[in-house]
Amino acid sequence: MQSDSTTEAPVTAGIRRSAGRSVATDAGGYRVVALCDGHVDFDLSRLPGVALDDALPVAAPRGVDARDLAVSVNAFAVVGPDRLYLVDSGNGTIRGPGLGHLLQAMAAAGLRPEDVDAVLMTHMHGDHVAGLYDGDRSVFPNAEMIVSEAERAFWDAPEQLSELQRGQLDMARKGFATHSGRTTIANPGAEVVPGITMVALPGHTPGHVGYRIDGSDPLLIWGDVVHLPALQMARPDWYFVFDVDPETAVATRRRILDEVATDGIRVTGAHVPFPGFARIERAGGGYLYRPTDESL
Ligand SMILES: [Zn+2]
């Protein structure tokens, strides 16, 4: 453990120290293990149109300095009595040393890549899919890949991709290529594996989905519903630069936050501060992300 800054905000410091860690909770009949792939450092330009003067007073009470933003990259293992699933796979080897620690986090939890039965994809951006492969080889040799039909269709029509999204195309394609012959296409509402339902969360990408683990004290793994919770929980209308359809992404965020706050459903996601298990409360005109006991 080290801290190279005495002024670093506490939430940000925690995000930067979690690469390779794992933290578990129970949901339904499963043990769910948050796996920290690492973090990325962002500046406010990732939220188009948001001024620093507006962001600073929103982030500060939530333990974050809007001039120094860090974002966790998480994936999840869902461990059953005789089955092991992953939700997303982190960055693999494609980015810098702060990322790509999924396998280390799995090892810390006693989980082996060859034991993974299925990888449930929220969407096919590089920070979710690139951990599936190493060169031309799948890291999870016995796993099927489960993807939504709309997500598959989106990456199958590259001519309609923006330049920004086109930068992700090779990684999406490689995810499909290294799992050809063992990819299952599903639609929201389907129980994709026992007790786990695919949930439509369109906007970030057209086929972006979450996975809800049903049963006692259910848990929604919501993918990229938020990227910067210290800002977007208070201001769900602040969209992320990588959202394919910002208007739909904002509508989805508002709808899901309202639902989980009303129903008291636990949530976690790929970019909430590791390990990210939390309940959502209404606060002011927005929401509060309240980590549950498993968090650190
Ligand atoms: Zn992401």
PDB file of C-alpha atoms and ligand atoms in Angstrom:
ATOM      1  CA  MET A   1       0.000   0.000   0.000  1.00  0.00           C
ATOM      2  CA  GLN A   2       1.286   3.431  -0.850  1.00  0.00           C
ATOM      3  CA  SER A   3      -0.070   6.862  -1.429  1.00  0.00           C
ATOM      4  CA  ASP A   4       1.875   9.322  -3.532  1.00  0.00           C
ATOM      5  CA  SER A   5      -0.377  12.246  -2.792  1.00  0.00           C
ATOM      6  CA  THR A   6      -1.515  13.664   0.504  1.00  0.00           C
ATOM      7  CA  THR A   7      -4.313  15.562  -1.228  1.00  0.00           C
ATOM      8  CA  GLU A   8      -5.864  12.612  -3.070  1.00  0.00           C
ATOM      9  CA  ALA A   9      -9.556  12.277  -2.273  1.00  0.00           C
ATOM     10  CA  PRO A  10     -10.402   9.126  -0.271  1.00  0.00           C
ATOM     11  CA  VAL A  11     -12.682   7.418  -2.793  1.00  0.00           C
ATOM     12  CA  THR A  12     -10.167   8.035  -5.589  1.00  0.00           C
ATOM     13  CA  ALA A  13      -7.310   6.663  -3.480  1.00  0.00           C
ATOM     14  CA  GLY A  14      -9.301   3.467  -2.874  1.00  0.00           C
ATOM     15  CA  ILE A  15     -10.002   3.056  -6.579  1.00  0.00           C
ATOM     16  CA  ARG A  16      -6.288   3.363  -7.414  1.00  0.00           C
ATOM     17  CA  ARG A  17      -5.259   0.736  -4.860  1.00  0.00           C
ATOM     18  CA  SER A  18      -7.591  -2.126  -5.769  1.00  0.00           C
ATOM     19  CA  ALA A  19      -6.081  -3.761  -8.904  1.00  0.00           C
ATOM     20  CA  GLY A  20      -5.997  -7.539  -8.580  1.00  0.00           C
ATOM     21  CA  ARG A  21      -8.240  -7.623  -5.500  1.00  0.00           C
ATOM     22  CA  SER A  22     -11.392  -9.701  -5.026  1.00  0.00           C
ATOM     23  CA  VAL A  23     -14.336  -9.202  -2.651  1.00  0.00           C
ATOM     24  CA  ALA A  24     -17.323 -11.557  -2.360  1.00  0.00           C
ATOM     25  CA  THR A  25     -20.983 -11.361  -1.403  1.00  0.00           C
ATOM     26  CA  ASP A  26     -23.969 -13.721  -1.673  1.00  0.00           C
ATOM     27  CA  ALA A  27     -26.913 -13.323  -4.040  1.00  0.00           C
ATOM     28  CA  GLY A  28     -29.590 -15.893  -4.832  1.00  0.00           C
ATOM     29  CA  GLY A  29     -27.896 -19.263  -4.621  1.00  0.00           C
ATOM     30  CA  TYR A  30     -24.583 -17.843  -5.798  1.00  0.00           C
ATOM     31  CA  ARG A  31     -21.453 -16.348  -4.353  1.00  0.00           C
ATOM     32  CA  VAL A  32     -20.634 -13.222  -6.359  1.00  0.00           C
ATOM     33  CA  VAL A  33     -17.007 -12.134  -6.418  1.00  0.00           C
ATOM     34  CA  ALA A  34     -16.080  -8.625  -7.535  1.00  0.00           C
ATOM     35  CA  LEU A  35     -12.770  -8.791  -9.416  1.00  0.00           C
ATOM     36  CA  CYS A  36     -10.790  -5.582  -9.861  1.00  0.00           C
ATOM     37  CA  ASP A  37      -9.095  -5.422 -13.254  1.00  0.00           C
ATOM     38  CA  GLY A  38      -7.578  -2.032 -12.359  1.00  0.00           C
ATOM     39  CA  HIS A  39      -8.481   1.593 -12.972  1.00  0.00           C
ATOM     40  CA  VAL A  40      -8.256   4.376 -15.528  1.00  0.00           C
ATOM     41  CA  ASP A  41      -7.645   8.055 -14.855  1.00  0.00           C
ATOM     42  CA  PHE A  42     -10.133  10.404 -16.463  1.00  0.00           C
ATOM     43  CA  ASP A  43     -10.572  14.122 -16.768  1.00  0.00           C
ATOM     44  CA  LEU A  44     -13.881  15.893 -16.992  1.00  0.00           C
ATOM     45  CA  SER A  45     -13.809  15.940 -20.796  1.00  0.00           C
ATOM     46  CA  ARG A  46     -15.269  12.417 -20.556  1.00  0.00           C
ATOM     47  CA  LEU A  47     -18.585  14.051 -19.606  1.00  0.00           C
ATOM     48  CA  PRO A  48     -19.270  16.304 -22.617  1.00  0.00           C
ATOM     49  CA  GLY A  49     -20.639  19.738 -21.801  1.00  0.00           C
ATOM     50  CA  VAL A  50     -20.070  19.494 -18.038  1.00  0.00           C
ATOM     51  CA  ALA A  51     -18.203  22.514 -16.604  1.00  0.00           C
ATOM     52  CA  LEU A  52     -15.668  22.096 -13.815  1.00  0.00           C
ATOM     53  CA  ASP A  53     -17.442  24.729 -11.728  1.00  0.00           C
ATOM     54  CA  ASP A  54     -20.602  22.626 -11.870  1.00  0.00           C
ATOM     55  CA  ALA A  55     -18.835  19.325 -11.210  1.00  0.00           C
ATOM     56  CA  LEU A  56     -16.657  20.314  -8.231  1.00  0.00           C
ATOM     57  CA  PRO A  57     -19.490  20.934  -5.737  1.00  0.00           C
ATOM     58  CA  VAL A  58     -21.296  17.753  -6.845  1.00  0.00           C
ATOM     59  CA  ALA A  59     -18.272  15.489  -6.399  1.00  0.00           C
ATOM     60  CA  ALA A  60     -16.716  16.973  -3.246  1.00  0.00           C
ATOM     61  CA  PRO A  61     -19.340  15.789  -0.713  1.00  0.00           C
ATOM     62  CA  ARG A  62     -18.971  12.294  -2.217  1.00  0.00           C
ATOM     63  CA  GLY A  63     -15.252  12.144  -1.446  1.00  0.00           C
ATOM     64  CA  VAL A  64     -14.071  12.915  -4.976  1.00  0.00           C
ATOM     65  CA  ASP A  65     -12.183  15.851  -6.509  1.00  0.00           C
ATOM     66  CA  ALA A  66     -13.631  16.481  -9.991  1.00  0.00           C
ATOM     67  CA  ARG A  67     -10.152  17.592 -11.170  1.00  0.00           C
ATOM     68  CA  ASP A  68      -8.708  14.158 -10.403  1.00  0.00           C
ATOM     69  CA  LEU A  69     -11.068  11.403 -11.499  1.00  0.00           C
ATOM     70  CA  ALA A  70     -10.278   7.694 -11.392  1.00  0.00           C
ATOM     71  CA  VAL A  71     -12.609   4.937 -12.522  1.00  0.00           C
ATOM     72  CA  SER A  72     -12.542   1.299 -11.433  1.00  0.00           C
ATOM     73  CA  VAL A  73     -12.714  -1.439 -14.050  1.00  0.00           C
ATOM     74  CA  ASN A  74     -14.463  -4.412 -12.478  1.00  0.00           C
ATOM     75  CA  ALA A  75     -15.599  -7.810 -13.667  1.00  0.00           C
ATOM     76  CA  PHE A  76     -17.495 -10.385 -11.629  1.00  0.00           C
ATOM     77  CA  ALA A  77     -17.331 -14.095 -10.983  1.00  0.00           C
ATOM     78  CA  VAL A  78     -20.613 -15.811 -10.138  1.00  0.00           C
ATOM     79  CA  VAL A  79     -19.863 -19.028  -8.315  1.00  0.00           C
ATOM     80  CA  GLY A  80     -22.488 -21.770  -8.018  1.00  0.00           C
ATOM     81  CA  PRO A  81     -22.244 -25.232  -6.480  1.00  0.00           C
ATOM     82  CA  ASP A  82     -21.127 -26.763  -9.781  1.00  0.00           C
ATOM     83  CA  ARG A  83     -20.904 -23.839 -12.191  1.00  0.00           C
ATOM     84  CA  LEU A  84     -18.645 -20.802 -12.578  1.00  0.00           C
ATOM     85  CA  TYR A  85     -19.638 -17.768 -14.618  1.00  0.00           C
ATOM     86  CA  LEU A  86     -17.978 -14.448 -15.352  1.00  0.00           C
ATOM     87  CA  VAL A  87     -19.712 -11.178 -16.099  1.00  0.00           C
ATOM     88  CA  ASP A  88     -17.308  -9.299 -18.416  1.00  0.00           C
ATOM     89  CA  SER A  89     -13.567  -9.823 -18.517  1.00  0.00           C
ATOM     90  CA  GLY A  90     -11.681  -6.537 -18.075  1.00  0.00           C
ATOM     91  CA  ASN A  91      -8.934  -5.248 -20.357  1.00  0.00           C
ATOM     92  CA  GLY A  92      -6.602  -8.218 -20.698  1.00  0.00           C
ATOM     93  CA  THR A  93      -3.262  -7.258 -22.154  1.00  0.00           C
ATOM     94  CA  ILE A  94      -4.366  -4.358 -24.345  1.00  0.00           C
ATOM     95  CA  ARG A  95      -3.724  -1.398 -22.066  1.00  0.00           C
ATOM     96  CA  GLY A  96      -1.185  -0.121 -19.571  1.00  0.00           C
ATOM     97  CA  PRO A  97       0.061  -1.566 -16.297  1.00  0.00           C
ATOM     98  CA  GLY A  98      -2.834  -0.138 -14.265  1.00  0.00           C
ATOM     99  CA  LEU A  99      -5.213  -2.564 -15.983  1.00  0.00           C
ATOM    100  CA  GLY A 100      -5.436  -6.237 -16.879  1.00  0.00           C
ATOM    101  CA  HIS A 101      -5.382  -7.732 -13.376  1.00  0.00           C
ATOM    102  CA  LEU A 102      -8.465  -9.934 -13.746  1.00  0.00           C
ATOM    103  CA  LEU A 103      -6.590 -13.241 -13.614  1.00  0.00           C
ATOM    104  CA  GLN A 104      -4.673 -12.092 -10.542  1.00  0.00           C
ATOM    105  CA  ALA A 105      -7.981 -11.190  -8.865  1.00  0.00           C
ATOM    106  CA  MET A 106      -9.463 -14.571  -9.859  1.00  0.00           C
ATOM    107  CA  ALA A 107      -6.432 -16.375  -8.424  1.00  0.00           C
ATOM    108  CA  ALA A 108      -6.807 -14.410  -5.187  1.00  0.00           C
ATOM    109  CA  ALA A 109     -10.356 -15.803  -4.984  1.00  0.00           C
ATOM    110  CA  GLY A 110      -9.211 -19.352  -5.790  1.00  0.00           C
ATOM    111  CA  LEU A 111     -10.827 -19.332  -9.255  1.00  0.00           C
ATOM    112  CA  ARG A 112      -9.214 -20.857 -12.369  1.00  0.00           C
ATOM    113  CA  PRO A 113      -9.811 -19.652 -15.963  1.00  0.00           C
ATOM    114  CA  GLU A 114     -10.273 -23.204 -17.256  1.00  0.00           C
ATOM    115  CA  ASP A 115     -13.178 -23.720 -14.840  1.00  0.00           C
ATOM    116  CA  VAL A 116     -15.274 -20.870 -16.275  1.00  0.00           C
ATOM    117  CA  ASP A 117     -18.422 -22.304 -17.912  1.00  0.00           C
ATOM    118  CA  ALA A 118     -19.773 -19.087 -19.437  1.00  0.00           C
ATOM    119  CA  VAL A 119     -18.875 -15.411 -19.784  1.00  0.00           C
ATOM    120  CA  LEU A 120     -21.944 -13.158 -19.712  1.00  0.00           C
ATOM    121  CA  MET A 121     -21.132 -10.000 -21.668  1.00  0.00           C
ATOM    122  CA  THR A 122     -22.730  -6.655 -20.807  1.00  0.00           C
ATOM    123  CA  HIS A 123     -21.413  -5.250 -24.108  1.00  0.00           C
ATOM    124  CA  MET A 124     -18.368  -5.534 -26.332  1.00  0.00           C
ATOM    125  CA  HIS A 125     -16.253  -2.449 -25.547  1.00  0.00           C
ATOM    126  CA  GLY A 126     -12.572  -3.197 -25.031  1.00  0.00           C
ATOM    127  CA  ASP A 127     -12.529  -2.780 -21.248  1.00  0.00           C
ATOM    128  CA  HIS A 128     -15.110  -5.586 -21.008  1.00  0.00           C
ATOM    129  CA  VAL A 129     -14.117  -7.935 -23.797  1.00  0.00           C
ATOM    130  CA  ALA A 130     -10.334  -7.758 -24.221  1.00  0.00           C
ATOM    131  CA  GLY A 131      -9.738  -9.892 -21.137  1.00  0.00           C
ATOM    132  CA  LEU A 132     -11.366 -12.786 -23.004  1.00  0.00           C
ATOM    133  CA  TYR A 133      -8.370 -13.359 -25.231  1.00  0.00           C
ATOM    134  CA  ASP A 134      -4.594 -13.347 -25.290  1.00  0.00           C
ATOM    135  CA  GLY A 135      -3.431 -13.015 -28.880  1.00  0.00           C
ATOM    136  CA  ASP A 136      -5.608 -15.386 -30.882  1.00  0.00           C
ATOM    137  CA  ARG A 137      -6.319 -17.660 -27.956  1.00  0.00           C
ATOM    138  CA  SER A 138      -9.283 -17.586 -25.560  1.00  0.00           C
ATOM    139  CA  VAL A 139      -8.222 -17.164 -21.935  1.00  0.00           C
ATOM    140  CA  PHE A 140     -11.278 -19.231 -20.951  1.00  0.00           C
ATOM    141  CA  PRO A 141     -10.957 -22.376 -23.074  1.00  0.00           C
ATOM    142  CA  ASN A 142     -14.099 -24.070 -21.765  1.00  0.00           C
ATOM    143  CA  ALA A 143     -16.439 -21.083 -21.623  1.00  0.00           C
ATOM    144  CA  GLU A 144     -19.320 -20.187 -23.863  1.00  0.00           C
ATOM    145  CA  MET A 145     -19.779 -16.456 -24.459  1.00  0.00           C
ATOM    146  CA  ILE A 146     -23.273 -15.030 -23.972  1.00  0.00           C
ATOM    147  CA  VAL A 147     -24.086 -11.748 -25.783  1.00  0.00           C
ATOM    148  CA  SER A 148     -27.307  -9.883 -26.508  1.00  0.00           C
ATOM    149  CA  GLU A 149     -28.681 -10.049 -30.026  1.00  0.00           C
ATOM    150  CA  ALA A 150     -28.695  -6.241 -30.369  1.00  0.00           C
ATOM    151  CA  GLU A 151     -25.042  -6.063 -29.337  1.00  0.00           C
ATOM    152  CA  ARG A 152     -24.048  -8.658 -31.896  1.00  0.00           C
ATOM    153  CA  ALA A 153     -25.985  -6.766 -34.591  1.00  0.00           C
ATOM    154  CA  PHE A 154     -24.334  -3.456 -33.644  1.00  0.00           C
ATOM    155  CA  TRP A 155     -20.790  -4.736 -34.167  1.00  0.00           C
ATOM    156  CA  ASP A 156     -21.838  -6.688 -37.257  1.00  0.00           C
ATOM    157  CA  ALA A 157     -22.633  -3.417 -39.081  1.00  0.00           C
ATOM    158  CA  PRO A 158     -19.383  -1.427 -38.812  1.00  0.00           C
ATOM    159  CA  GLU A 159     -20.415   1.093 -41.468  1.00  0.00           C
ATOM    160  CA  GLN A 160     -22.765   2.770 -38.962  1.00  0.00           C
ATOM    161  CA  LEU A 161     -20.145   3.093 -36.207  1.00  0.00           C
ATOM    162  CA  SER A 162     -18.873   6.549 -35.227  1.00  0.00           C
ATOM    163  CA  GLU A 163     -15.119   7.068 -35.327  1.00  0.00           C
ATOM    164  CA  LEU A 164     -14.965   6.692 -31.552  1.00  0.00           C
ATOM    165  CA  GLN A 165     -16.842   3.386 -31.613  1.00  0.00           C
ATOM    166  CA  ARG A 166     -14.812   2.189 -34.587  1.00  0.00           C
ATOM    167  CA  GLY A 167     -11.776   2.284 -32.290  1.00  0.00           C
ATOM    168  CA  GLN A 168     -13.404  -0.561 -30.318  1.00  0.00           C
ATOM    169  CA  LEU A 169     -14.270  -2.690 -33.334  1.00  0.00           C
ATOM    170  CA  ASP A 170     -11.134  -4.832 -33.477  1.00  0.00           C
ATOM    171  CA  MET A 171     -11.528  -5.793 -29.821  1.00  0.00           C
ATOM    172  CA  ALA A 172     -15.200  -6.670 -30.232  1.00  0.00           C
ATOM    173  CA  ARG A 173     -14.397  -8.723 -33.318  1.00  0.00           C
ATOM    174  CA  LYS A 174     -11.601 -10.552 -31.571  1.00  0.00           C
ATOM    175  CA  GLY A 175     -13.940 -11.414 -28.715  1.00  0.00           C
ATOM    176  CA  PHE A 176     -16.359 -12.980 -31.179  1.00  0.00           C
ATOM    177  CA  ALA A 177     -13.588 -14.649 -33.212  1.00  0.00           C
ATOM    178  CA  THR A 178     -11.924 -16.326 -30.233  1.00  0.00           C
ATOM    179  CA  HIS A 179     -15.329 -17.727 -29.168  1.00  0.00           C
ATOM    180  CA  SER A 180     -16.749 -18.677 -32.518  1.00  0.00           C
ATOM    181  CA  GLY A 181     -18.719 -21.880 -32.295  1.00  0.00           C
ATOM    182  CA  ARG A 182     -19.340 -21.310 -28.584  1.00  0.00           C
ATOM    183  CA  THR A 183     -21.243 -18.012 -28.578  1.00  0.00           C
ATOM    184  CA  THR A 184     -24.868 -17.904 -27.417  1.00  0.00           C
ATOM    185  CA  ILE A 185     -27.033 -15.002 -28.561  1.00  0.00           C
ATOM    186  CA  ALA A 186     -29.816 -14.073 -26.138  1.00  0.00           C
ATOM    187  CA  ASN A 187     -32.413 -11.372 -25.613  1.00  0.00           C
ATOM    188  CA  PRO A 188     -33.302  -9.347 -22.501  1.00  0.00           C
ATOM    189  CA  GLY A 189     -35.796 -11.145 -20.305  1.00  0.00           C
ATOM    190  CA  ALA A 190     -34.136 -14.510 -20.924  1.00  0.00           C
ATOM    191  CA  GLU A 191     -32.827 -16.546 -18.035  1.00  0.00           C
ATOM    192  CA  VAL A 192     -29.416 -17.066 -19.641  1.00  0.00           C
ATOM    193  CA  VAL A 193     -28.117 -19.412 -16.950  1.00  0.00           C
ATOM    194  CA  PRO A 194     -30.067 -20.769 -13.966  1.00  0.00           C
ATOM    195  CA  GLY A 195     -31.291 -17.889 -11.777  1.00  0.00           C
ATOM    196  CA  ILE A 196     -29.655 -15.117 -13.833  1.00  0.00           C
ATOM    197  CA  THR A 197     -31.725 -12.931 -16.173  1.00  0.00           C
ATOM    198  CA  MET A 198     -30.482 -10.635 -18.951  1.00  0.00           C
ATOM    199  CA  VAL A 199     -31.815  -7.075 -18.459  1.00  0.00           C
ATOM    200  CA  ALA A 200     -32.111  -4.463 -21.252  1.00  0.00           C
ATOM    201  CA  LEU A 201     -30.057  -1.325 -20.552  1.00  0.00           C
ATOM    202  CA  PRO A 202     -29.774   0.321 -23.988  1.00  0.00           C
ATOM    203  CA  GLY A 203     -27.937   3.554 -24.736  1.00  0.00           C
ATOM    204  CA  HIS A 204     -24.304   3.082 -23.794  1.00  0.00           C
ATOM    205  CA  THR A 205     -24.394   0.651 -26.702  1.00  0.00           C
ATOM    206  CA  PRO A 206     -27.616  -0.478 -28.416  1.00  0.00           C
ATOM    207  CA  GLY A 207     -27.237  -3.986 -27.006  1.00  0.00           C
ATOM    208  CA  HIS A 208     -25.894  -3.031 -23.591  1.00  0.00           C
ATOM    209  CA  VAL A 209     -27.436  -5.296 -20.925  1.00  0.00           C
ATOM    210  CA  GLY A 210     -27.152  -6.087 -17.240  1.00  0.00           C
ATOM    211  CA  TYR A 211     -27.604  -9.372 -15.402  1.00  0.00           C
ATOM    212  CA  ARG A 212     -29.948  -9.793 -12.437  1.00  0.00           C
ATOM    213  CA  ILE A 213     -29.262 -12.594 -10.005  1.00  0.00           C
ATOM    214  CA  ASP A 214     -32.670 -13.532  -8.682  1.00  0.00           C
ATOM    215  CA  GLY A 215     -33.606 -15.150  -5.378  1.00  0.00           C
ATOM    216  CA  SER A 216     -32.991 -13.918  -1.862  1.00  0.00           C
ATOM    217  CA  ASP A 217     -31.552 -10.375  -1.771  1.00  0.00           C
ATOM    218  CA  PRO A 218     -31.157 -10.128  -5.559  1.00  0.00           C
ATOM    219  CA  LEU A 219     -28.267  -8.295  -7.192  1.00  0.00           C
ATOM    220  CA  LEU A 220     -28.240  -6.387 -10.485  1.00  0.00           C
ATOM    221  CA  ILE A 221     -24.862  -6.230 -12.216  1.00  0.00           C
ATOM    222  CA  TRP A 222     -25.572  -3.204 -14.371  1.00  0.00           C
ATOM    223  CA  GLY A 223     -22.542  -2.949 -16.648  1.00  0.00           C
ATOM    224  CA  ASP A 224     -21.939   0.668 -17.651  1.00  0.00           C
ATOM    225  CA  VAL A 225     -25.111   2.368 -16.364  1.00  0.00           C
ATOM    226  CA  VAL A 226     -22.744   4.845 -14.672  1.00  0.00           C
ATOM    227  CA  HIS A 227     -19.067   5.595 -15.335  1.00  0.00           C
ATOM    228  CA  LEU A 228     -18.476   8.320 -12.775  1.00  0.00           C
ATOM    229  CA  PRO A 229     -20.872   7.680  -9.889  1.00  0.00           C
ATOM    230  CA  ALA A 230     -19.622  10.637  -7.830  1.00  0.00           C
ATOM    231  CA  LEU A 231     -21.066  12.846 -10.575  1.00  0.00           C
ATOM    232  CA  GLN A 232     -23.696  10.845 -12.435  1.00  0.00           C
ATOM    233  CA  MET A 233     -25.621   9.638  -9.384  1.00  0.00           C
ATOM    234  CA  ALA A 234     -26.405  13.246  -8.501  1.00  0.00           C
ATOM    235  CA  ARG A 235     -26.755  14.212 -12.154  1.00  0.00           C
ATOM    236  CA  PRO A 236     -28.048  11.233 -14.164  1.00  0.00           C
ATOM    237  CA  ASP A 237     -28.407  13.582 -17.149  1.00  0.00           C
ATOM    238  CA  TRP A 238     -24.588  13.910 -17.470  1.00  0.00           C
ATOM    239  CA  TYR A 239     -23.702  11.403 -20.179  1.00  0.00           C
ATOM    240  CA  PHE A 240     -20.434   9.680 -20.951  1.00  0.00           C
ATOM    241  CA  VAL A 241     -18.408  10.361 -24.094  1.00  0.00           C
ATOM    242  CA  PHE A 242     -18.540   6.681 -25.143  1.00  0.00           C
ATOM    243  CA  ASP A 243     -22.358   6.471 -24.970  1.00  0.00           C
ATOM    244  CA  VAL A 244     -23.516   5.539 -28.468  1.00  0.00           C
ATOM    245  CA  ASP A 245     -26.929   7.155 -27.900  1.00  0.00           C
ATOM    246  CA  PRO A 246     -26.622   9.663 -25.020  1.00  0.00           C
ATOM    247  CA  GLU A 247     -30.336  10.403 -24.820  1.00  0.00           C
ATOM    248  CA  THR A 248     -31.234   6.732 -24.453  1.00  0.00           C
ATOM    249  CA  ALA A 249     -28.346   6.167 -22.020  1.00  0.00           C
ATOM    250  CA  VAL A 250     -29.664   8.959 -19.792  1.00  0.00           C
ATOM    251  CA  ALA A 251     -33.222   7.608 -19.964  1.00  0.00           C
ATOM    252  CA  THR A 252     -31.984   4.109 -19.080  1.00  0.00           C
ATOM    253  CA  ARG A 253     -29.937   5.445 -16.147  1.00  0.00           C
ATOM    254  CA  ARG A 254     -32.925   7.362 -14.779  1.00  0.00           C
ATOM    255  CA  ARG A 255     -35.235   4.362 -15.163  1.00  0.00           C
ATOM    256  CA  ILE A 256     -32.895   1.873 -13.514  1.00  0.00           C
ATOM    257  CA  LEU A 257     -31.934   4.193 -10.649  1.00  0.00           C
ATOM    258  CA  ASP A 258     -35.614   4.809  -9.974  1.00  0.00           C
ATOM    259  CA  GLU A 259     -36.393   1.078 -10.059  1.00  0.00           C
ATOM    260  CA  VAL A 260     -33.583  -0.095  -7.783  1.00  0.00           C
ATOM    261  CA  ALA A 261     -34.138   2.772  -5.330  1.00  0.00           C
ATOM    262  CA  THR A 262     -37.853   1.932  -5.146  1.00  0.00           C
ATOM    263  CA  ASP A 263     -37.344  -1.821  -4.857  1.00  0.00           C
ATOM    264  CA  GLY A 264     -34.231  -1.711  -2.638  1.00  0.00           C
ATOM    265  CA  ILE A 265     -32.345  -3.954  -5.075  1.00  0.00           C
ATOM    266  CA  ARG A 266     -28.596  -4.243  -4.592  1.00  0.00           C
ATOM    267  CA  VAL A 267     -26.473  -3.201  -7.552  1.00  0.00           C
ATOM    268  CA  THR A 268     -22.903  -3.257  -8.734  1.00  0.00           C
ATOM    269  CA  GLY A 269     -21.201  -2.525 -12.027  1.00  0.00           C
ATOM    270  CA  ALA A 270     -18.080  -2.335 -14.105  1.00  0.00           C
ATOM    271  CA  HIS A 271     -17.155   1.240 -13.176  1.00  0.00           C
ATOM    272  CA  VAL A 272     -18.403   1.800  -9.656  1.00  0.00           C
ATOM    273  CA  PRO A 273     -15.669   2.105  -7.011  1.00  0.00           C
ATOM    274  CA  PHE A 274     -14.427  -1.425  -6.315  1.00  0.00           C
ATOM    275  CA  PRO A 275     -15.972  -3.658  -5.042  1.00  0.00           C
ATOM    276  CA  GLY A 276     -19.073  -1.664  -5.753  1.00  0.00           C
ATOM    277  CA  PHE A 277     -21.865  -3.628  -4.048  1.00  0.00           C
ATOM    278  CA  ALA A 278     -24.361  -0.960  -3.047  1.00  0.00           C
ATOM    279  CA  ARG A 279     -27.928   0.142  -2.603  1.00  0.00           C
ATOM    280  CA  ILE A 280     -29.295   3.253  -4.239  1.00  0.00           C
ATOM    281  CA  GLU A 281     -31.104   5.959  -2.312  1.00  0.00           C
ATOM    282  CA  ARG A 282     -32.819   9.087  -3.500  1.00  0.00           C
ATOM    283  CA  ALA A 283     -31.018  12.280  -2.466  1.00  0.00           C
ATOM    284  CA  GLY A 284     -31.996  15.785  -3.487  1.00  0.00           C
ATOM    285  CA  GLY A 285     -33.016  15.624  -7.126  1.00  0.00           C
ATOM    286  CA  GLY A 286     -30.691  12.681  -7.760  1.00  0.00           C
ATOM    287  CA  TYR A 287     -29.420   9.534  -6.092  1.00  0.00           C
ATOM    288  CA  LEU A 288     -26.831   8.344  -3.612  1.00  0.00           C
ATOM    289  CA  TYR A 289     -24.656   5.281  -4.067  1.00  0.00           C
ATOM    290  CA  ARG A 290     -24.418   3.668  -0.654  1.00  0.00           C
ATOM    291  CA  PRO A 291     -21.902   0.790  -0.479  1.00  0.00           C
ATOM    292  CA  THR A 292     -23.030  -2.250   1.489  1.00  0.00           C
ATOM    293  CA  ASP A 293     -20.995  -3.954   4.231  1.00  0.00           C
ATOM    294  CA  GLU A 294     -18.897  -6.054   1.866  1.00  0.00           C
ATOM    295  CA  SER A 295     -17.228  -2.906   0.563  1.00  0.00           C
ATOM    296  CA  LEU A 296     -13.629  -2.740   1.811  1.00  0.00           C
TER     297      LEU A 296
HETATM  298 ZN    ZN B   1     -16.873   0.113 -19.694  1.00  0.00          ZN
END
